[in-house]
Amino acid sequence: MSDFSIPTEVKGYAALGPHQSLVPYTFQRRACGPKDVVIDILFAGICHSDIHQVREEWGKGIFPMVPGHEIGGTVVAVGSEVKKFQIGDTAGVGCMIDSCRDCESCRAGDEQY
């Protein structure tokens, strides 16, 4: 089991440059923060927006790029302030994450805007 209180080396697939195919790629994830949930990713989706990003069809991309923003798996660590998840839970993340929850749109329940 990894120590998620420190940055963790993980494996994924990345486009190393615009229009390039995905290749195996190792990178660092930040340490688990007090509000974070660490998920052992068992499933990931690549949708049209990921393809547009890799092709730089919506503007200049930042490479290497690890596409795939819809995931599902098992919770392996939780931050000290997390109340709704515990280790062993099944969890998923959709395409909208890290909203500020403070701006006008978030307070109206439209945090994806």
Coordinates of N, CA and C in Angstrom, one line a residue:
M1 N 0.9 -1.2 0.0 CA 0.0 0.0 0.0 C 0.9 1.2 0.0
S2 N 0.5 2.2 -0.8 CA 1.3 3.5 -0.9 C 1.0 4.4 0.3
D3 N 2.0 5.2 0.6 CA 1.9 6.3 1.6 C 1.4 7.5 0.9
F4 N 0.1 7.8 1.0 CA -0.5 8.9 0.2 C -0.3 10.3 0.9
S5 N 0.4 10.3 2.0 CA 0.7 11.6 2.6 C 1.9 12.3 1.9
I6 N 2.5 11.6 1.0 CA 3.6 12.1 0.1 C 3.2 11.9 -1.3
P7 N 3.9 12.7 -2.2 CA 3.6 12.5 -3.7 C 3.8 11.1 -4.1
T8 N 3.0 10.6 -5.0 CA 3.0 9.2 -5.3 C 3.2 9.0 -6.8
E9 N 4.1 8.1 -7.2 CA 4.3 7.8 -8.6 C 3.2 6.9 -9.1
V10 N 2.7 7.3 -10.3 CA 1.6 6.5 -10.9 C 1.8 6.3 -12.4
K11 N 1.1 5.4 -12.9 CA 1.2 5.1 -14.4 C -0.1 5.4 -15.1
G12 N 0.0 5.9 -16.3 CA -1.1 6.2 -17.1 C -0.7 6.2 -18.6
Y13 N -1.5 6.7 -19.4 CA -1.2 6.9 -20.8 C -1.3 8.4 -21.1
A14 N -0.3 8.8 -21.9 CA -0.2 10.2 -22.2 C 0.1 10.5 -23.7
A15 N -0.3 11.6 -24.2 CA 0.1 12.1 -25.5 C 1.3 13.0 -25.1
L16 N 2.4 12.7 -25.7 CA 3.6 13.5 -25.4 C 3.7 14.8 -26.2
G17 N 2.8 14.9 -27.2 CA 2.8 16.2 -28.0 C 1.5 16.2 -28.7
P18 N 1.2 17.3 -29.4 CA -0.1 17.5 -30.1 C -0.2 16.4 -31.2
H19 N -1.4 15.8 -31.4 CA -1.7 14.8 -32.4 C -1.0 13.5 -32.3
Q20 N -0.3 13.3 -31.1 CA 0.4 12.0 -30.9 C -0.5 11.0 -30.3
S21 N -0.2 9.7 -30.5 CA -0.9 8.6 -29.9 C -0.5 8.6 -28.4
L22 N -1.4 7.9 -27.7 CA -1.2 7.7 -26.2 C -0.1 6.6 -26.0
V23 N 0.8 6.9 -25.1 CA 1.9 5.9 -24.8 C 1.9 5.7 -23.3
P24 N 2.4 4.6 -22.8 CA 2.6 4.5 -21.3 C 3.4 5.6 -20.8
Y25 N 3.0 6.1 -19.6 CA 3.7 7.3 -19.0 C 3.6 7.2 -17.5
T26 N 4.7 7.5 -16.8 CA 4.8 7.5 -15.4 C 4.9 9.0 -14.9
F27 N 4.1 9.3 -13.9 CA 4.1 10.7 -13.4 C 3.8 10.8 -11.9
Q28 N 4.0 11.9 -11.3 CA 3.8 12.1 -9.9 C 2.4 12.7 -9.6
R29 N 1.7 12.2 -8.6 CA 0.5 12.8 -8.1 C 0.8 13.5 -6.8
R30 N 0.1 14.5 -6.5 CA 0.4 15.3 -5.2 C 0.0 14.4 -4.0
A31 N 0.5 14.8 -2.9 CA 0.1 14.1 -1.6 C -1.4 14.3 -1.4
C32 N -2.0 13.4 -0.7 CA -3.5 13.5 -0.4 C -3.7 14.6 0.6
G33 N -4.5 15.6 0.2 CA -4.7 16.7 1.1 C -5.9 16.5 2.0
P34 N -6.2 17.4 2.9 CA -7.3 17.2 3.9 C -8.7 17.0 3.3
K35 N -8.9 17.5 2.1 CA -10.2 17.3 1.4 C -10.2 16.4 0.3
D36 N -9.1 15.6 0.1 CA -8.9 14.8 -1.1 C -9.4 13.3 -0.8
V37 N -9.8 12.7 -1.9 CA -10.2 11.3 -1.9 C -9.3 10.6 -2.9
V38 N -8.4 9.6 -2.5 CA -7.6 9.0 -3.5 C -8.3 7.7 -3.9
I39 N -8.4 7.6 -5.3 CA -9.1 6.4 -5.9 C -8.1 5.6 -6.7
D40 N -8.1 4.3 -6.4 CA -7.4 3.3 -7.2 C -8.3 3.2 -8.5
I41 N -7.9 3.8 -9.6 CA -8.7 3.9 -10.8 C -8.7 2.5 -11.5
L42 N -10.0 2.0 -11.6 CA -10.2 0.7 -12.3 C -10.7 0.9 -13.7
F43 N -11.4 2.0 -13.9 CA -12.0 2.3 -15.2 C -11.8 3.8 -15.5
A44 N -11.6 4.1 -16.7 CA -11.4 5.5 -17.2 C -12.0 5.7 -18.5
G45 N -12.7 6.8 -18.7 CA -13.3 7.1 -20.0 C -12.5 8.2 -20.8
I46 N -12.4 8.0 -22.1 CA -11.8 9.0 -23.0 C -13.0 9.5 -23.8
C47 N -13.3 10.7 -23.8 CA -14.5 11.2 -24.6 C -14.0 12.2 -25.6
H48 N -14.9 12.7 -26.3 CA -14.6 13.6 -27.5 C -13.8 14.8 -27.0
S49 N -14.0 15.4 -25.8 CA -13.3 16.5 -25.3 C -11.8 16.2 -25.1
D50 N -11.5 15.0 -24.7 CA -10.1 14.6 -24.5 C -9.4 14.6 -25.9
I51 N -10.1 14.0 -26.9 CA -9.5 13.9 -28.2 C -9.3 15.4 -28.8
H52 N -10.2 16.3 -28.6 CA -10.0 17.6 -29.0 C -8.8 18.3 -28.3
Q53 N -8.7 18.0 -27.0 CA -7.5 18.6 -26.3 C -6.2 18.1 -26.8
V54 N -6.1 16.8 -27.1 CA -4.8 16.2 -27.6 C -4.5 16.7 -29.0
R55 N -5.5 17.0 -29.7 CA -5.3 17.5 -31.1 C -5.2 19.0 -31.1
E56 N -5.3 19.7 -30.0 CA -5.2 21.1 -29.9 C -6.3 21.8 -30.7
E57 N -7.4 21.2 -30.8 CA -8.5 21.8 -31.6 C -9.3 22.9 -30.8
W58 N -9.0 23.0 -29.5 CA -9.7 24.0 -28.7 C -8.6 25.0 -28.1
G59 N -7.5 25.0 -28.7 CA -6.4 25.9 -28.2 C -5.2 25.1 -27.9
K60 N -4.1 25.8 -27.5 CA -2.9 25.2 -27.2 C -3.0 24.3 -26.0
G61 N -2.4 23.1 -26.1 CA -2.4 22.1 -25.0 C -1.2 22.2 -24.1
I62 N -1.2 21.6 -23.0 CA 0.0 21.4 -22.1 C 0.4 19.9 -22.2
F63 N 1.6 19.7 -22.6 CA 2.1 18.3 -22.8 C 3.3 18.0 -21.9
P64 N 3.4 16.8 -21.5 CA 2.6 15.6 -21.8 C 1.2 15.8 -21.2
M65 N 0.2 15.2 -21.9 CA -1.2 15.3 -21.5 C -1.7 13.9 -21.2
V66 N -2.3 13.7 -20.0 CA -2.9 12.4 -19.7 C -4.4 12.6 -19.7
P67 N -5.0 12.2 -20.9 CA -6.5 12.5 -21.0 C -7.3 11.4 -20.2
G68 N -8.5 11.7 -20.0 CA -9.4 10.8 -19.3 C -9.9 11.5 -18.0
H69 N -11.1 12.0 -18.0 CA -11.5 12.8 -16.9 C -12.8 12.2 -16.2
E70 N -13.1 11.0 -16.6 CA -14.3 10.3 -16.0 C -13.8 9.0 -15.6
I71 N -13.7 8.8 -14.2 CA -13.1 7.6 -13.7 C -14.0 6.9 -12.6
G72 N -13.7 5.6 -12.4 CA -14.3 4.9 -11.4 C -13.3 3.9 -10.7
G73 N -13.5 3.7 -9.5 CA -12.6 2.7 -8.8 C -12.9 2.6 -7.3
T74 N -11.9 2.3 -6.5 CA -12.0 2.0 -5.1 C -11.2 3.0 -4.3
V75 N -11.8 3.6 -3.3 CA -11.2 4.6 -2.4 C -10.1 3.8 -1.6
V76 N -8.8 4.4 -1.7 CA -7.7 3.8 -1.0 C -7.1 4.7 0.1
A77 N -7.6 6.0 0.1 CA -7.1 7.0 1.1 C -8.1 8.1 1.1
V78 N -8.3 8.7 2.3 CA -9.1 9.9 2.4 C -8.4 11.0 3.3
G79 N -8.6 12.2 3.0 CA -8.1 13.3 3.8 C -8.8 13.4 5.1
S80 N -8.2 14.2 6.0 CA -8.7 14.3 7.4 C -10.1 15.0 7.5
E81 N -10.4 15.8 6.4 CA -11.7 16.5 6.5 C -12.8 15.8 5.7
V82 N -12.5 14.7 5.1 CA -13.5 13.9 4.2 C -14.4 13.2 5.1
K83 N -15.7 13.4 4.9 CA -16.8 12.7 5.7 C -17.6 11.7 5.0
K84 N -17.8 11.9 3.6 CA -18.7 11.1 2.9 C -18.1 9.8 2.3
F85 N -16.8 9.6 2.3 CA -16.2 8.5 1.8 C -15.2 7.8 2.8
Q86 N -15.1 6.5 2.7 CA -14.1 5.9 3.5 C -13.3 4.8 2.7
I87 N -12.2 4.4 3.2 CA -11.4 3.4 2.4 C -12.3 2.2 2.2
G88 N -12.2 1.7 0.9 CA -12.9 0.5 0.5 C -14.2 0.9 -0.3
D89 N -14.7 2.1 -0.2 CA -15.9 2.5 -0.9 C -15.6 2.5 -2.4
T90 N -16.6 2.3 -3.2 CA -16.6 2.5 -4.6 C -16.9 4.0 -4.9
A91 N -16.1 4.6 -5.8 CA -16.3 6.0 -6.1 C -16.0 6.3 -7.6
G92 N -16.7 7.3 -8.0 CA -16.5 7.8 -9.4 C -16.4 9.3 -9.5
V93 N -15.7 9.7 -10.5 CA -15.5 11.2 -10.7 C -16.0 11.5 -12.1
G94 N -17.0 12.4 -12.2 CA -17.4 12.8 -13.6 C -16.5 13.9 -14.1
C95 N -16.9 14.6 -15.1 CA -16.0 15.6 -15.8 C -16.0 16.9 -15.0
M96 N -16.8 17.2 -14.1 CA -16.8 18.5 -13.4 C -16.3 18.3 -11.9
I97 N -15.1 18.8 -11.7 CA -14.5 18.7 -10.3 C -13.8 20.0 -9.9
D98 N -13.5 20.2 -8.7 CA -12.8 21.3 -8.1 C -13.5 22.7 -8.3
S99 N -14.8 22.7 -8.2 CA -15.5 24.0 -8.3 C -15.2 24.8 -7.0
C100 N -15.3 26.1 -7.1 CA -15.0 26.9 -6.0 C -16.1 26.9 -4.9
R101 N -17.3 26.6 -5.3 CA -18.5 26.5 -4.4 C -18.8 27.9 -3.7
D102 N -18.2 29.0 -4.3 CA -18.4 30.3 -3.6 C -18.9 31.3 -4.6
C103 N -18.7 31.2 -5.9 CA -19.1 32.2 -6.9 C -20.6 32.1 -7.1
E104 N -21.1 33.1 -7.8 CA -22.6 33.1 -8.1 C -23.1 31.9 -8.7
S105 N -22.4 31.3 -9.7 CA -22.8 30.1 -10.4 C -22.8 28.9 -9.4
C106 N -21.8 28.8 -8.6 CA -21.8 27.7 -7.6 C -22.9 27.8 -6.6
R107 N -23.1 29.0 -6.1 CA -24.1 29.2 -5.1 C -25.5 28.9 -5.7
A108 N -25.7 29.0 -7.0 CA -27.0 28.7 -7.6 C -27.1 27.3 -8.0
G109 N -26.1 26.4 -7.7 CA -26.1 25.0 -8.0 C -25.6 24.7 -9.4
D110 N -25.0 25.7 -10.1 CA -24.5 25.5 -11.4 C -22.9 25.6 -11.4
E111 N -22.3 24.8 -10.5 CA -20.9 24.8 -10.4 C -20.1 24.5 -11.6
Q112 N -20.7 23.8 -12.6 CA -19.9 23.4 -13.8 C -19.8 24.6 -14.7
Y113 N -20.5 25.7 -14.4 CA -20.4 26.9 -15.3 C -19.3 27.8 -14.7

